[in-house]
PDB file of C-alpha atoms in Angstrom:
ATOM      1  CA  UNK H   1       1.492   7.839  17.344  1.00 66.00           C
ATOM      2  CA  UNK H   2       1.207   4.344  15.899  1.00 80.00           C
ATOM      3  CA  UNK H   3       3.981   3.069  13.658  1.00 88.00           C
ATOM      4  CA  UNK H   4       2.555  -0.142  12.181  1.00 90.00           C
ATOM      5  CA  UNK H   5       5.076  -0.375   9.346  1.00 94.00           C
ATOM      6  CA  UNK H   6       8.110   0.017  11.575  1.00 95.00           C
ATOM      7  CA  UNK H   7       6.658  -2.470  14.059  1.00 93.00           C
ATOM      8  CA  UNK H   8       6.473  -5.053  11.284  1.00 94.00           C
ATOM      9  CA  UNK H   9       9.927  -4.174   9.937  1.00 95.00           C
ATOM     10  CA  UNK H  10      11.421  -4.913  13.351  1.00 93.00           C
ATOM     11  CA  UNK H  11       9.758  -8.341  13.308  1.00 92.00           C
ATOM     12  CA  UNK H  12      11.074  -9.324   9.886  1.00 93.00           C
ATOM     13  CA  UNK H  13      13.393 -12.338   9.728  1.00 92.00           C
ATOM     14  CA  UNK H  14      17.075 -11.562   9.337  1.00 93.00           C
ATOM     15  CA  UNK H  15      17.096 -12.533   5.667  1.00 94.00           C
ATOM     16  CA  UNK H  16      14.580  -9.839   4.823  1.00 94.00           C
ATOM     17  CA  UNK H  17      16.235  -7.308   7.121  1.00 93.00           C
ATOM     18  CA  UNK H  18      19.465  -7.796   5.208  1.00 93.00           C
ATOM     19  CA  UNK H  19      17.623  -6.884   2.008  1.00 92.00           C
ATOM     20  CA  UNK H  20      16.743  -3.541   3.592  1.00 94.00           C
ATOM     21  CA  UNK H  21      20.278  -2.654   4.701  1.00 93.00           C
ATOM     22  CA  UNK H  22      21.172  -0.728   1.491  1.00 92.00           C
ATOM     23  CA  UNK H  23      18.108   1.478   2.027  1.00 90.00           C
ATOM     24  CA  UNK H  24      19.652   3.043   5.089  1.00 93.00           C
ATOM     25  CA  UNK H  25      22.642   4.555   3.312  1.00 90.00           C
ATOM     26  CA  UNK H  26      20.950   7.917   2.868  1.00 89.00           C
ATOM     27  CA  UNK H  27      18.402   7.721   5.692  1.00 92.00           C
ATOM     28  CA  UNK H  28      20.579   5.908   8.265  1.00 92.00           C
ATOM     29  CA  UNK H  29      19.056   3.130  10.322  1.00 93.00           C
ATOM     30  CA  UNK H  30      19.767   4.996  13.558  1.00 91.00           C
ATOM     31  CA  UNK H  31      17.586   7.879  12.335  1.00 92.00           C
ATOM     32  CA  UNK H  32      14.851   5.617  10.975  1.00 93.00           C
ATOM     33  CA  UNK H  33      14.689   3.782  14.294  1.00 91.00           C
ATOM     34  CA  UNK H  34      14.957   6.915  16.454  1.00 89.00           C
ATOM     35  CA  UNK H  35      11.936   8.670  14.946  1.00 91.00           C
ATOM     36  CA  UNK H  36       9.781   6.048  13.218  1.00 93.00           C
ATOM     37  CA  UNK H  37       6.656   8.107  13.887  1.00 92.00           C
ATOM     38  CA  UNK H  38       8.018  10.957  11.747  1.00 93.00           C
ATOM     39  CA  UNK H  39       8.357   8.803   8.651  1.00 93.00           C
ATOM     40  CA  UNK H  40       4.864   7.359   9.036  1.00 92.00           C
ATOM     41  CA  UNK H  41       3.166  10.644   9.924  1.00 89.00           C
ATOM     42  CA  UNK H  42       3.005  11.976   6.368  1.00 87.00           C
ATOM     43  CA  UNK H  43       1.544  10.442   3.190  1.00 89.00           C
ATOM     44  CA  UNK H  44       4.838  10.998   1.365  1.00 92.00           C
ATOM     45  CA  UNK H  45       3.659   9.194  -1.766  1.00 91.00           C
ATOM     46  CA  UNK H  46       0.992  11.874  -2.297  1.00 91.00           C
ATOM     47  CA  UNK H  47       3.410  14.792  -2.245  1.00 91.00           C
ATOM     48  CA  UNK H  48       3.805  16.664  -5.515  1.00 88.00           C
ATOM     49  CA  UNK H  49       6.889  18.867  -5.430  1.00 85.00           C
ATOM     50  CA  UNK H  50       5.462  21.007  -8.238  1.00 85.00           C
ATOM     51  CA  UNK H  51       2.920  22.312  -5.737  1.00 89.00           C
ATOM     52  CA  UNK H  52       4.237  25.262  -3.675  1.00 89.00           C
ATOM     53  CA  UNK H  53       2.233  24.206  -0.613  1.00 90.00           C
ATOM     54  CA  UNK H  54       3.723  20.712  -0.804  1.00 90.00           C
ATOM     55  CA  UNK H  55       7.249  22.098  -1.083  1.00 89.00           C
ATOM     56  CA  UNK H  56       6.645  24.223   1.979  1.00 91.00           C
ATOM     57  CA  UNK H  57       5.278  21.208   3.846  1.00 91.00           C
ATOM     58  CA  UNK H  58       8.379  19.160   3.020  1.00 92.00           C
ATOM     59  CA  UNK H  59      10.747  21.954   4.012  1.00 91.00           C
ATOM     60  CA  UNK H  60       8.979  22.333   7.343  1.00 92.00           C
ATOM     61  CA  UNK H  61       8.951  18.567   7.865  1.00 92.00           C
ATOM     62  CA  UNK H  62      12.687  18.364   7.194  1.00 92.00           C
ATOM     63  CA  UNK H  63      13.317  21.151   9.704  1.00 92.00           C
ATOM     64  CA  UNK H  64      11.164  19.357  12.296  1.00 91.00           C
ATOM     65  CA  UNK H  65      13.038  16.102  11.698  1.00 91.00           C
ATOM     66  CA  UNK H  66      16.442  17.684  12.285  1.00 91.00           C
ATOM     67  CA  UNK H  67      15.211  19.547  15.364  1.00 89.00           C
ATOM     68  CA  UNK H  68      13.663  16.418  16.867  1.00 87.00           C
ATOM     69  CA  UNK H  69      16.830  14.452  16.256  1.00 87.00           C
ATOM     70  CA  UNK H  70      18.939  17.115  17.914  1.00 84.00           C
ATOM     71  CA  UNK H  71      16.716  17.128  20.989  1.00 83.00           C
ATOM     72  CA  UNK H  72      17.534  13.454  21.449  1.00 77.00           C
ATOM     73  CA  UNK H  73      21.215  14.267  21.793  1.00 72.00           C
ATOM     74  CA  UNK H  74      21.249  14.724  25.552  1.00 62.00           C
ATOM     75  CA  UNK H  75      24.216  12.621  26.568  1.00 51.00           C
ATOM     76  CA  UNK H  76      26.850  13.173  23.907  1.00 51.00           C
ATOM     77  CA  UNK H  77      29.267  10.847  25.669  1.00 52.00           C
ATOM     78  CA  UNK H  78      27.011   7.927  24.881  1.00 55.00           C
ATOM     79  CA  UNK H  79      28.229   5.991  21.838  1.00 56.00           C
ATOM     80  CA  UNK H  80      24.738   5.641  20.381  1.00 61.00           C
ATOM     81  CA  UNK H  81      24.113   9.363  20.750  1.00 76.00           C
ATOM     82  CA  UNK H  82      27.442  10.154  19.145  1.00 78.00           C
ATOM     83  CA  UNK H  83      26.409   8.079  16.146  1.00 82.00           C
ATOM     84  CA  UNK H  84      23.038   9.815  16.062  1.00 84.00           C
ATOM     85  CA  UNK H  85      24.709  13.217  16.275  1.00 86.00           C
ATOM     86  CA  UNK H  86      27.002  12.435  13.353  1.00 87.00           C
ATOM     87  CA  UNK H  87      24.270  11.001  11.148  1.00 90.00           C
ATOM     88  CA  UNK H  88      21.943  13.901  11.977  1.00 90.00           C
ATOM     89  CA  UNK H  89      24.460  16.498  10.835  1.00 90.00           C
ATOM     90  CA  UNK H  90      25.268  14.460   7.728  1.00 92.00           C
ATOM     91  CA  UNK H  91      21.568  14.227   6.915  1.00 92.00           C
ATOM     92  CA  UNK H  92      21.102  17.963   7.436  1.00 91.00           C
ATOM     93  CA  UNK H  93      23.947  18.689   5.018  1.00 93.00           C
ATOM     94  CA  UNK H  94      22.965  16.028   2.487  1.00 92.00           C
ATOM     95  CA  UNK H  95      19.403  17.223   1.924  1.00 92.00           C
ATOM     96  CA  UNK H  96      19.834  20.942   2.539  1.00 89.00           C
ATOM     97  CA  UNK H  97      17.851  22.687  -0.235  1.00 87.00           C
ATOM     98  CA  UNK H  98      17.139  19.274  -1.788  1.00 91.00           C
ATOM     99  CA  UNK H  99      13.582  18.714  -0.647  1.00 89.00           C
ATOM    100  CA  UNK H 100      12.602  16.735  -3.764  1.00 91.00           C
ATOM    101  CA  UNK H 101      15.460  14.280  -3.223  1.00 93.00           C
ATOM    102  CA  UNK H 102      14.490  14.041   0.438  1.00 94.00           C
ATOM    103  CA  UNK H 103      10.918  13.040  -0.444  1.00 93.00           C
ATOM    104  CA  UNK H 104      12.031  10.588  -3.124  1.00 93.00           C
ATOM    105  CA  UNK H 105      14.466   8.934  -0.720  1.00 94.00           C
ATOM    106  CA  UNK H 106      11.818   8.530   1.978  1.00 95.00           C
ATOM    107  CA  UNK H 107       9.278   7.234  -0.530  1.00 94.00           C
ATOM    108  CA  UNK H 108      11.689   4.648  -1.858  1.00 94.00           C
ATOM    109  CA  UNK H 109      12.685   3.530   1.641  1.00 95.00           C
ATOM    110  CA  UNK H 110       9.094   3.160   2.838  1.00 95.00           C
ATOM    111  CA  UNK H 111       8.046   1.412  -0.371  1.00 94.00           C
ATOM    112  CA  UNK H 112      10.799  -1.179  -0.078  1.00 95.00           C
ATOM    113  CA  UNK H 113      10.046  -1.724   3.601  1.00 96.00           C
ATOM    114  CA  UNK H 114       6.389  -2.210   2.741  1.00 96.00           C
ATOM    115  CA  UNK H 115       7.254  -4.683  -0.017  1.00 95.00           C
ATOM    116  CA  UNK H 116       9.266  -6.835   2.379  1.00 96.00           C
ATOM    117  CA  UNK H 117       6.563  -6.694   5.054  1.00 96.00           C
ATOM    118  CA  UNK H 118       3.798  -7.637   2.608  1.00 96.00           C
ATOM    119  CA  UNK H 119       5.910 -10.461   1.189  1.00 94.00           C
ATOM    120  CA  UNK H 120       6.462 -11.819   4.700  1.00 94.00           C
ATOM    121  CA  UNK H 121       2.751 -11.517   5.500  1.00 93.00           C
ATOM    122  CA  UNK H 122       2.041 -14.156   2.864  1.00 89.00           C
ATOM    123  CA  UNK H 123       3.327 -16.667   5.433  1.00 90.00           C
ATOM    124  CA  UNK H 124       1.367 -15.218   8.329  1.00 90.00           C
ATOM    125  CA  UNK H 125       0.039 -17.877  10.661  1.00 82.00           C
ATOM    126  CA  UNK H 126       3.072 -20.136  10.605  1.00 77.00           C
ATOM    127  CA  UNK H 127       4.583 -18.468  13.684  1.00 71.00           C
ATOM    128  CA  UNK H 128       4.289 -20.170  17.049  1.00 69.00           C
ATOM    129  CA  UNK H 129       3.013 -17.206  19.031  1.00 81.00           C
ATOM    130  CA  UNK H 130       0.688 -14.671  17.436  1.00 88.00           C
ATOM    131  CA  UNK H 131      -0.922 -12.045  19.634  1.00 91.00           C
ATOM    132  CA  UNK H 132      -3.955  -9.877  19.034  1.00 92.00           C
ATOM    133  CA  UNK H 133      -1.578  -6.946  18.658  1.00 92.00           C
ATOM    134  CA  UNK H 134       0.166  -8.758  15.800  1.00 92.00           C
ATOM    135  CA  UNK H 135      -3.144  -9.120  13.980  1.00 94.00           C
ATOM    136  CA  UNK H 136      -4.024  -5.466  14.556  1.00 94.00           C
ATOM    137  CA  UNK H 137      -0.610  -4.342  13.289  1.00 94.00           C
ATOM    138  CA  UNK H 138      -1.024  -6.499  10.200  1.00 95.00           C
ATOM    139  CA  UNK H 139      -4.428  -5.014   9.450  1.00 96.00           C
ATOM    140  CA  UNK H 140      -3.069  -1.484   9.887  1.00 95.00           C
ATOM    141  CA  UNK H 141      -0.172  -2.216   7.536  1.00 96.00           C
ATOM    142  CA  UNK H 142      -2.550  -3.694   4.971  1.00 96.00           C
ATOM    143  CA  UNK H 143      -4.690  -0.571   5.224  1.00 96.00           C
ATOM    144  CA  UNK H 144      -1.619   1.555   4.528  1.00 95.00           C
ATOM    145  CA  UNK H 145      -0.711  -0.612   1.565  1.00 96.00           C
ATOM    146  CA  UNK H 146      -4.215  -0.386   0.117  1.00 96.00           C
ATOM    147  CA  UNK H 147      -4.175   3.409   0.419  1.00 95.00           C
ATOM    148  CA  UNK H 148      -0.865   3.512  -1.443  1.00 94.00           C
ATOM    149  CA  UNK H 149      -2.237   1.216  -4.143  1.00 94.00           C
ATOM    150  CA  UNK H 150      -5.335   3.394  -4.399  1.00 94.00           C
ATOM    151  CA  UNK H 151      -3.187   6.438  -5.079  1.00 94.00           C
ATOM    152  CA  UNK H 152      -1.247   4.472  -7.711  1.00 92.00           C
ATOM    153  CA  UNK H 153      -4.408   3.388  -9.528  1.00 93.00           C
ATOM    154  CA  UNK H 154      -5.785   6.933  -9.466  1.00 92.00           C
ATOM    155  CA  UNK H 155      -2.572   8.209 -11.041  1.00 91.00           C
ATOM    156  CA  UNK H 156      -2.765   5.497 -13.690  1.00 90.00           C
ATOM    157  CA  UNK H 157      -6.358   6.373 -14.510  1.00 89.00           C
ATOM    158  CA  UNK H 158      -5.452  10.053 -14.810  1.00 90.00           C
ATOM    159  CA  UNK H 159      -2.485   9.166 -17.040  1.00 89.00           C
ATOM    160  CA  UNK H 160      -4.808   7.201 -19.315  1.00 89.00           C
ATOM    161  CA  UNK H 161      -7.127  10.183 -19.671  1.00 90.00           C
ATOM    162  CA  UNK H 162      -4.177  12.397 -20.578  1.00 90.00           C
ATOM    163  CA  UNK H 163      -2.983   9.811 -23.085  1.00 90.00           C
ATOM    164  CA  UNK H 164      -6.379   9.690 -24.792  1.00 90.00           C
ATOM    165  CA  UNK H 165      -6.493  13.487 -24.998  1.00 92.00           C
ATOM    166  CA  UNK H 166      -3.073  13.517 -26.672  1.00 92.00           C
ATOM    167  CA  UNK H 167      -4.202  10.769 -29.059  1.00 90.00           C
ATOM    168  CA  UNK H 168      -7.170  12.866 -30.115  1.00 91.00           C
ATOM    169  CA  UNK H 169      -4.918  15.873 -30.603  1.00 92.00           C
ATOM    170  CA  UNK H 170      -2.509  13.866 -32.762  1.00 90.00           C
ATOM    171  CA  UNK H 171      -5.400  12.495 -34.812  1.00 90.00           C
ATOM    172  CA  UNK H 172      -6.585  16.032 -35.560  1.00 89.00           C
ATOM    173  CA  UNK H 173      -3.068  17.102 -36.471  1.00 87.00           C
ATOM    174  CA  UNK H 174      -2.729  14.097 -38.779  1.00 86.00           C
ATOM    175  CA  UNK H 175      -5.898  15.082 -40.653  1.00 87.00           C
ATOM    176  CA  UNK H 176      -4.593  18.640 -40.884  1.00 82.00           C
ATOM    177  CA  UNK H 177      -1.271  17.458 -42.343  1.00 81.00           C
ATOM    178  CA  UNK H 178      -3.048  15.435 -45.028  1.00 81.00           C
ATOM    179  CA  UNK H 179      -4.745  18.555 -46.366  1.00 80.00           C
ATOM    180  CA  UNK H 180      -1.611  20.512 -47.275  1.00 75.00           C
ATOM    181  CA  UNK H 181       1.374  19.853 -49.533  1.00 72.00           C
ATOM    182  CA  UNK H 182       4.724  19.049 -47.938  1.00 66.00           C
ATOM    183  CA  UNK H 183       6.433  22.434 -48.344  1.00 70.00           C
ATOM    184  CA  UNK H 184       9.175  23.816 -46.103  1.00 69.00           C
ATOM    185  CA  UNK H 185       6.932  25.006 -43.289  1.00 73.00           C
ATOM    186  CA  UNK H 186       4.782  21.889 -43.386  1.00 78.00           C
ATOM    187  CA  UNK H 187       7.874  19.704 -43.163  1.00 80.00           C
ATOM    188  CA  UNK H 188       8.711  21.301 -39.825  1.00 81.00           C
ATOM    189  CA  UNK H 189       5.145  20.785 -38.621  1.00 83.00           C
ATOM    190  CA  UNK H 190       5.199  17.175 -39.805  1.00 85.00           C
ATOM    191  CA  UNK H 191       8.534  16.587 -38.080  1.00 85.00           C
ATOM    192  CA  UNK H 192       7.100  17.945 -34.832  1.00 88.00           C
ATOM    193  CA  UNK H 193       4.100  15.664 -35.288  1.00 86.00           C
ATOM    194  CA  UNK H 194       6.366  12.637 -35.713  1.00 89.00           C
ATOM    195  CA  UNK H 195       8.354  13.552 -32.605  1.00 92.00           C
ATOM    196  CA  UNK H 196       5.180  13.930 -30.553  1.00 91.00           C
ATOM    197  CA  UNK H 197       3.885  10.603 -31.882  1.00 91.00           C
ATOM    198  CA  UNK H 198       7.105   8.838 -30.881  1.00 93.00           C
ATOM    199  CA  UNK H 199       7.013  10.465 -27.449  1.00 92.00           C
ATOM    200  CA  UNK H 200       3.429   9.316 -26.974  1.00 90.00           C
ATOM    201  CA  UNK H 201       4.360   5.748 -27.906  1.00 89.00           C
ATOM    202  CA  UNK H 202       7.165   5.810 -25.339  1.00 91.00           C
ATOM    203  CA  UNK H 203       4.811   7.171 -22.698  1.00 89.00           C
ATOM    204  CA  UNK H 204       2.408   4.320 -23.475  1.00 87.00           C
ATOM    205  CA  UNK H 205       5.140   1.737 -22.868  1.00 89.00           C
ATOM    206  CA  UNK H 206       6.042   3.422 -19.605  1.00 89.00           C
ATOM    207  CA  UNK H 207       2.371   3.538 -18.663  1.00 88.00           C
ATOM    208  CA  UNK H 208       1.959  -0.203 -19.253  1.00 89.00           C
ATOM    209  CA  UNK H 209       5.007  -0.896 -17.060  1.00 91.00           C
ATOM    210  CA  UNK H 210       3.446   1.138 -14.248  1.00 91.00           C
ATOM    211  CA  UNK H 211       0.143  -0.715 -14.650  1.00 92.00           C
ATOM    212  CA  UNK H 212       1.924  -4.069 -14.354  1.00 92.00           C
ATOM    213  CA  UNK H 213       3.755  -2.828 -11.276  1.00 93.00           C
ATOM    214  CA  UNK H 214       0.497  -1.715  -9.674  1.00 94.00           C
ATOM    215  CA  UNK H 215      -1.163  -5.041 -10.505  1.00 94.00           C
ATOM    216  CA  UNK H 216       1.706  -6.926  -8.879  1.00 95.00           C
ATOM    217  CA  UNK H 217       1.398  -4.794  -5.742  1.00 95.00           C
ATOM    218  CA  UNK H 218      -2.302  -5.617  -5.552  1.00 96.00           C
ATOM    219  CA  UNK H 219      -1.649  -9.308  -6.172  1.00 96.00           C
ATOM    220  CA  UNK H 220       0.812  -9.442  -3.272  1.00 95.00           C
ATOM    221  CA  UNK H 221      -1.586  -7.497  -1.071  1.00 96.00           C
ATOM    222  CA  UNK H 222      -4.458  -9.874  -1.827  1.00 97.00           C
ATOM    223  CA  UNK H 223      -2.277 -12.844  -0.882  1.00 96.00           C
ATOM    224  CA  UNK H 224      -1.261 -11.168   2.379  1.00 96.00           C
ATOM    225  CA  UNK H 225      -4.864 -10.283   3.239  1.00 97.00           C
ATOM    226  CA  UNK H 226      -5.901 -13.857   2.534  1.00 96.00           C
ATOM    227  CA  UNK H 227      -3.293 -15.171   4.971  1.00 95.00           C
ATOM    228  CA  UNK H 228      -4.525 -12.855   7.737  1.00 96.00           C
ATOM    229  CA  UNK H 229      -8.156 -13.613   6.884  1.00 96.00           C
ATOM    230  CA  UNK H 230      -7.625 -17.376   7.044  1.00 95.00           C
ATOM    231  CA  UNK H 231      -5.845 -17.113  10.379  1.00 94.00           C
ATOM    232  CA  UNK H 232      -8.591 -14.987  11.939  1.00 95.00           C
ATOM    233  CA  UNK H 233     -11.347 -17.277  10.669  1.00 95.00           C
ATOM    234  CA  UNK H 234      -9.698 -20.572  11.564  1.00 93.00           C
ATOM    235  CA  UNK H 235      -7.865 -19.766  14.768  1.00 91.00           C
ATOM    236  CA  UNK H 236     -10.067 -17.132  16.383  1.00 92.00           C
ATOM    237  CA  UNK H 237     -13.561 -17.453  14.954  1.00 92.00           C
ATOM    238  CA  UNK H 238     -13.201 -21.225  14.733  1.00 90.00           C
ATOM    239  CA  UNK H 239     -12.162 -21.385  18.390  1.00 89.00           C
ATOM    240  CA  UNK H 240     -15.069 -19.173  19.372  1.00 87.00           C
ATOM    241  CA  UNK H 241     -17.579 -21.398  17.549  1.00 86.00           C
ATOM    242  CA  UNK H 242     -16.090 -24.501  19.161  1.00 83.00           C
ATOM    243  CA  UNK H 243     -16.169 -22.902  22.602  1.00 81.00           C
ATOM    244  CA  UNK H 244     -19.764 -21.842  22.056  1.00 78.00           C
ATOM    245  CA  UNK H 245     -20.742 -25.518  21.919  1.00 76.00           C
ATOM    246  CA  UNK H 246     -19.012 -26.076  25.239  1.00 74.00           C
ATOM    247  CA  UNK H 247     -21.035 -23.334  26.900  1.00 69.00           C
ATOM    248  CA  UNK H 248     -24.028 -25.675  26.874  1.00 66.00           C
ATOM    249  CA  UNK H 249     -21.983 -27.966  29.116  1.00 67.00           C
ATOM    250  CA  UNK H 250     -21.326 -25.206  31.610  1.00 68.00           C
ATOM    251  CA  UNK H 251     -18.053 -23.765  30.330  1.00 70.00           C
ATOM    252  CA  UNK H 252     -17.662 -19.981  30.703  1.00 71.00           C
ATOM    253  CA  UNK H 253     -18.326 -17.966  27.519  1.00 68.00           C
ATOM    254  CA  UNK H 254     -15.550 -16.405  25.439  1.00 72.00           C
ATOM    255  CA  UNK H 255     -15.745 -12.618  25.308  1.00 73.00           C
ATOM    256  CA  UNK H 256     -13.653 -11.902  22.211  1.00 85.00           C
ATOM    257  CA  UNK H 257     -16.394 -11.963  19.575  1.00 89.00           C
ATOM    258  CA  UNK H 258     -16.466  -8.168  19.298  1.00 91.00           C
ATOM    259  CA  UNK H 259     -12.725  -8.097  18.626  1.00 93.00           C
ATOM    260  CA  UNK H 260     -13.087 -10.771  15.946  1.00 93.00           C
ATOM    261  CA  UNK H 261     -15.942  -8.797  14.417  1.00 94.00           C
ATOM    262  CA  UNK H 262     -13.801  -5.650  14.209  1.00 95.00           C
ATOM    263  CA  UNK H 263     -11.011  -7.604  12.526  1.00 96.00           C
ATOM    264  CA  UNK H 264     -13.384  -9.140  10.001  1.00 96.00           C
ATOM    265  CA  UNK H 265     -14.989  -5.783   9.234  1.00 96.00           C
ATOM    266  CA  UNK H 266     -11.552  -4.261   8.654  1.00 97.00           C
ATOM    267  CA  UNK H 267     -10.573  -7.143   6.373  1.00 97.00           C
ATOM    268  CA  UNK H 268     -13.853  -6.781   4.469  1.00 97.00           C
ATOM    269  CA  UNK H 269     -13.201  -3.076   3.926  1.00 97.00           C
ATOM    270  CA  UNK H 270      -9.684  -3.796   2.679  1.00 97.00           C
ATOM    271  CA  UNK H 271     -10.963  -6.420   0.247  1.00 97.00           C
ATOM    272  CA  UNK H 272     -13.698  -4.125  -1.022  1.00 97.00           C
ATOM    273  CA  UNK H 273     -11.219  -1.287  -1.573  1.00 97.00           C
ATOM    274  CA  UNK H 274      -8.979  -3.661  -3.536  1.00 97.00           C
ATOM    275  CA  UNK H 275     -11.968  -4.762  -5.618  1.00 97.00           C
ATOM    276  CA  UNK H 276     -12.668  -1.145  -6.575  1.00 96.00           C
ATOM    277  CA  UNK H 277      -9.014  -0.642  -7.485  1.00 96.00           C
ATOM    278  CA  UNK H 278      -8.994  -3.748  -9.664  1.00 96.00           C
ATOM    279  CA  UNK H 279     -12.062  -2.458 -11.480  1.00 94.00           C
ATOM    280  CA  UNK H 280     -10.294   0.864 -12.024  1.00 93.00           C
ATOM    281  CA  UNK H 281      -7.277  -0.943 -13.468  1.00 93.00           C
ATOM    282  CA  UNK H 282      -9.534  -2.992 -15.765  1.00 93.00           C
ATOM    283  CA  UNK H 283     -10.919   0.281 -17.100  1.00 91.00           C
ATOM    284  CA  UNK H 284      -7.412   1.701 -17.388  1.00 89.00           C
ATOM    285  CA  UNK H 285      -6.189  -1.350 -19.322  1.00 87.00           C
ATOM    286  CA  UNK H 286      -8.947  -0.930 -21.894  1.00 81.00           C
ATOM    287  CA  UNK H 287      -7.329  -0.107 -25.270  1.00 72.00           C
ATOM    288  CA  UNK H 288      -3.896  -0.481 -23.677  1.00 74.00           C
ATOM    289  CA  UNK H 289      -3.289  -4.109 -22.806  1.00 77.00           C
ATOM    290  CA  UNK H 290      -6.099  -6.621 -23.312  1.00 81.00           C
ATOM    291  CA  UNK H 291      -4.094  -9.562 -21.947  1.00 84.00           C
ATOM    292  CA  UNK H 292      -3.396  -7.680 -18.731  1.00 88.00           C
ATOM    293  CA  UNK H 293      -7.040  -6.636 -18.587  1.00 90.00           C
ATOM    294  CA  UNK H 294      -8.105 -10.298 -18.677  1.00 91.00           C
ATOM    295  CA  UNK H 295      -5.527 -11.161 -16.022  1.00 93.00           C
ATOM    296  CA  UNK H 296      -6.847  -8.478 -13.692  1.00 94.00           C
ATOM    297  CA  UNK H 297     -10.409  -9.657 -14.343  1.00 94.00           C
ATOM    298  CA  UNK H 298      -9.386 -13.124 -13.124  1.00 95.00           C
ATOM    299  CA  UNK H 299      -7.847 -11.538 -10.023  1.00 96.00           C
ATOM    300  CA  UNK H 300     -11.103  -9.694  -9.429  1.00 96.00           C
ATOM    301  CA  UNK H 301     -13.096 -12.942  -9.644  1.00 96.00           C
ATOM    302  CA  UNK H 302     -10.789 -14.582  -7.128  1.00 96.00           C
ATOM    303  CA  UNK H 303     -11.117 -11.589  -4.835  1.00 97.00           C
ATOM    304  CA  UNK H 304     -14.912 -11.751  -4.999  1.00 97.00           C
ATOM    305  CA  UNK H 305     -14.720 -15.405  -3.960  1.00 96.00           C
ATOM    306  CA  UNK H 306     -12.519 -14.342  -1.065  1.00 96.00           C
ATOM    307  CA  UNK H 307     -15.136 -11.782  -0.002  1.00 96.00           C
ATOM    308  CA  UNK H 308     -17.891 -14.400  -0.297  1.00 96.00           C
ATOM    309  CA  UNK H 309     -15.853 -16.764   1.858  1.00 96.00           C
ATOM    310  CA  UNK H 310     -15.390 -14.080   4.506  1.00 96.00           C
ATOM    311  CA  UNK H 311     -19.101 -13.283   4.590  1.00 94.00           C
ATOM    312  CA  UNK H 312     -20.240 -16.913   4.673  1.00 95.00           C
ATOM    313  CA  UNK H 313     -17.733 -17.925   7.362  1.00 93.00           C
ATOM    314  CA  UNK H 314     -18.716 -15.022   9.604  1.00 92.00           C
ATOM    315  CA  UNK H 315     -22.446 -15.685   9.299  1.00 88.00           C
ATOM    316  CA  UNK H 316     -22.913 -17.236  12.739  1.00 81.00           C
ATOM    317  CA  UNK H 317     -25.528 -17.606  15.451  1.00 75.00           C
ATOM    318  CA  UNK H 318     -24.244 -15.398  18.231  1.00 73.00           C
ATOM    319  CA  UNK H 319     -26.365 -16.979  20.963  1.00 73.00           C
ATOM    320  CA  UNK H 320     -27.576 -20.540  20.709  1.00 67.00           C
ATOM    321  CA  UNK H 321     -31.084 -21.321  21.995  1.00 66.00           C
ATOM    322  CA  UNK H 322     -31.228 -23.349  25.216  1.00 64.00           C
ATOM    323  CA  UNK H 323     -31.092 -27.095  24.747  1.00 60.00           C
ATOM    324  CA  UNK H 324     -34.357 -28.659  25.977  1.00 60.00           C
ATOM    325  CA  UNK H 325     -34.761 -32.390  26.474  1.00 57.00           C
ATOM    326  CA  UNK H 326     -38.360 -33.537  26.210  1.00 59.00           C
ATOM    327  CA  UNK H 327     -39.537 -36.307  28.527  1.00 64.00           C
ATOM    328  CA  UNK H 328     -42.730 -38.352  28.700  1.00 62.00           C
ATOM    329  CA  UNK H 329     -43.383 -37.724  25.031  1.00 63.00           C
ATOM    330  CA  UNK H 330     -44.984 -40.302  22.772  1.00 61.00           C
ATOM    331  CA  UNK H 331     -43.890 -40.623  19.153  1.00 49.00           C
TER     332      UNK H 331
END
C-alpha cells in the first residue's frame, strides 16, 4: 500500500522534523515508522465515534495494529525490536477501551504531519534532484489534503444549516415570549431562552474560528499546488516543448508527454476541487462573516487564474508538421 504522507515526512528537513517530535509521545515514532500503511489506510478524520459501526471499526483497527506490531517482534534480542516491544505494550495499555482518544490522537498526528508537509511543498522546486516519483508523491499528498479540506467544508456547511435552524427556533420562541406576561413560569422559559441564545452566540464564534482555519488550510494547499504546477510546466513541459523543436534537426523524440499529461490532469482536478470548496465556504460565510467572504472570493479569483494558466500552458501541438523548404519559387 502507498504511504504518500509518510514518504514526504521522511523527506522533511530536520527543522520541520523537530517540530513533529512532540507528536510521537503517544503514538511513538518507532510505531509510526514500523506500520505507516496502517495510519494511512483509514480516513480517520471521517470517523464519528457516536456511530456504533464506526466504534466497531476503530476497535477492530486497534486490535489489528497491536497484532501487526507483535508479529514484527521476531528477534527480541535486537535493540530496535526491544524498543518496539515496549512501545507496543505501552500503546496497548494506554488506549485500551479508549477508542475515541485513539482516533483523536491519530487525527492530530496526521494533521500536524500534513501541515508540515504542505508548508514545505511551498518551496518545491528548489531542490537539486527531483524525480518523477517525488512529483507523484506530492500530487498524492495534495489529493489527500484536498479530501480532508472537502470534509471540513462539508462539516462547516452542515453546521451553518443547523445554526440557521436554531436561529429560526429562537425567533419563534422570542415572538411567543412577547405575547405573555412575565409570571413565574414564563420567567423560567425566558431564562432558558436567554441561555440558548448565549449558547448559540458562542457556537457562532466557534464556527467562525473553524471557517478561518479551513480557509487557511485551503490557502496553504493552493500555494503548494502552485509550486508543483509551476515546476511541472517549466521543467518538464517546457523541456518537452524545447526538445520538440530539436526533433526537426534529427534528435530522438522525448517519450514522457503522457506522464506530464497525467500530472497536469491530476493538478487540474485538485484545483477544481479546491474551487468548489471555496465556493462552499463563500456560501457558508454568508450572514456570518462578510469580510471573510470577500477574502475567500479573492482567493477563488486567484485560483481561477491558476486554472486558466494551467490550461493555456498545456495547450500544445503534440506533433509538428514537417518543415518543407520550397525551391525554384518566384515571389
